[in-house]
Amino acid sequence: MKVLVTVKEVAEPDDDFAIEGTDIAEADLEYDLNEWDDYAVEAAVQLAEAGIADEVVAVTIGPERSEETIRMALAKGADRAVRVWDDAFEAGFADVAAKVTTFEAVVEAEEPDLILGGVQAADTGFGATGVALAERIGFEHAAVVNDLDIDADAGVAQVHRELEGGVEELTDVDLPAVLTVQTGLNEPRYASLRGIRQAQRKEIDATDLADLGLTADDVASALEITSMYEPESESDAEILEGDAGESAARLAEVLRDKGVSA
Amino acid sequence: MSDVLVVAEHRRGEIRDVSYEAITAGRELADARDGDLHLAVVSGDVEQFADDLNRKGVDAIHTVANGEEFDHNVYQASVERLLGETDAGAVVIPNSVNGLDYAPAVAEASDLPLVTDAVGFEYDDGMTVTREMYGSKVETTVDVTGDRFVLTVRGGEWAPAEGVGDAAVGAVDVDHPESGARVTGFEEVAGGDVDIADADVLVSVGRGIDEEENLEVVEELADALGATLSASRPIVDNGWLPKNRQVGQSGKVVTPDVYIAVGISGAVQHVAGMKGSDTIVAINTDPNAPIFDIADYGIVGDLFDVVPELVDEFA
């Protein structure tokens, strides 16, 4: 079985950040592997270690800088990686359909049996690419998976979907399928030094839209971000000032007033 | 194409609150588009559900009786059928776990733009959606090309629809593909020995604690205050505390007299589980952390400095 894992480099703003135009200033952003995708990578690597997956391929849509992130997936055990980028993506905000069109072309080339990805990306938080991709390529799907067991002989993924309010739905999903993964599914490993060294030698296939038989028009976005701003705080919190001792003493007073005591 | 279609959500025989909120959002959008509000309710006891959902502002309710519980194929087929049969060009779906399990497929199959997790919108000549990015640190406005789209709306952002409506109710029979995803049951997350929902005082710990060993710091505080220890999602994901201690959308909803959030930034999923607490105290190094927006009292500082001092105060 071949497993494709969609991963994304996500940007995280510093505590203090400036907004420039419709995005956060580049200098105030740090980049990392999307937390949800980290769990998807771990799930895929565990399937390989269990002898269920023969090959784990990580795929990302991202600029050259994101190779650093995708190497984390390789260092953790993915066999190779595909990185798609094109000037067309520089121009604006890629909507779900644009990403799906890109991934569809990669799926056609790779022919995976199972696709895993995070349920959402920490930066844009759309939570939609995996399910939309499944629809496009005719795979089954399940969103927000927090437990996964593959019965390869039966061609079924037995999953738990984490519903709201502490309830899990148990579902059998026929393969091939796209599963979007919730945090807590497993314990993502740290990349070992050996893994990091090996990752340097693994292949990252950098490709563009033309290589995939696509044009900029194919990934034109129906969405445009028109403004970005810091939300006005509706806070009426009383901030307890002072050094740690002083603020703690003030808080203790508040708590005693509320009847808190051991 | 000015009508709006809202899809209701229910679980185990009960309409979920997000359905009534989605009706309000849908009515707002239908007014702006000068159109009608259609409502779909799919699977289960649809006649009873239609009764419950017949609130003011709903013009038509379409019931689809196929199936008992959520099946994304049935939901998707129902929405596609109603898009074809009504004049609705905009679809409003709750931004829930199940909403995210079929809304993207509906948008993809019908070739409609999709915007998820809306916290607001304005519709004038076209649709502009307000949503958050970067873990709620910023808000953005997003313009949607064209007049037809799928929108998922965040829970708690619109008031639930009220009042008794007089919508016409009609049944729709939907052909849907045999499901390649079959629900085999439900499981409650184990309750364990402690029910955090019963506690009067909760000391709740989040990502700011950094290491499992550091839990001791907040355990001492909970002891000193006679409080129960709870946590936000990352602590439970890391296996540092059991799942029955998790506060939030996918964990427990708690309403203690006092909730002390230690090193918790206040992601929307967490806030959904604790905003009903009487008094909320936040201790966090980041003065912009969203937790301060809902806190009554806040200390901007390092929990490793503040918490031991607080323990001393109660020693």
CSV table of C-alpha atoms in Angstrom, one decimal, chain B residues 13 85 107 113 115 130 132-133 138 182 229 240 250 258 277 292 302:
chain,number,residue,atom,x,y,z
B,13,GLY,CA,-32.2,12.5,18.3
B,85,GLU,CA,-34.7,22.0,-7.1
B,107,ALA,CA,-18.6,22.7,-2.8
B,113,PRO,CA,-16.4,28.5,-3.8
B,115,VAL,CA,-15.4,29.6,2.8
B,130,THR,CA,-15.0,37.7,8.0
B,132,GLU,CA,-9.9,34.5,11.7
B,133,MET,CA,-6.4,33.4,10.8
B,138,VAL,CA,-6.0,38.3,13.3
B,182,ARG,CA,-20.4,3.2,7.5
B,229,LEU,CA,-7.1,20.1,37.8
B,240,TRP,CA,0.1,14.2,30.3
B,250,SER,CA,-14.3,18.2,22.0
B,258,VAL,CA,-13.9,30.1,39.4
B,277,SER,CA,-17.6,30.0,34.2
B,292,PHE,CA,-7.7,37.8,28.2
B,302,ASP,CA,5.4,33.9,33.6
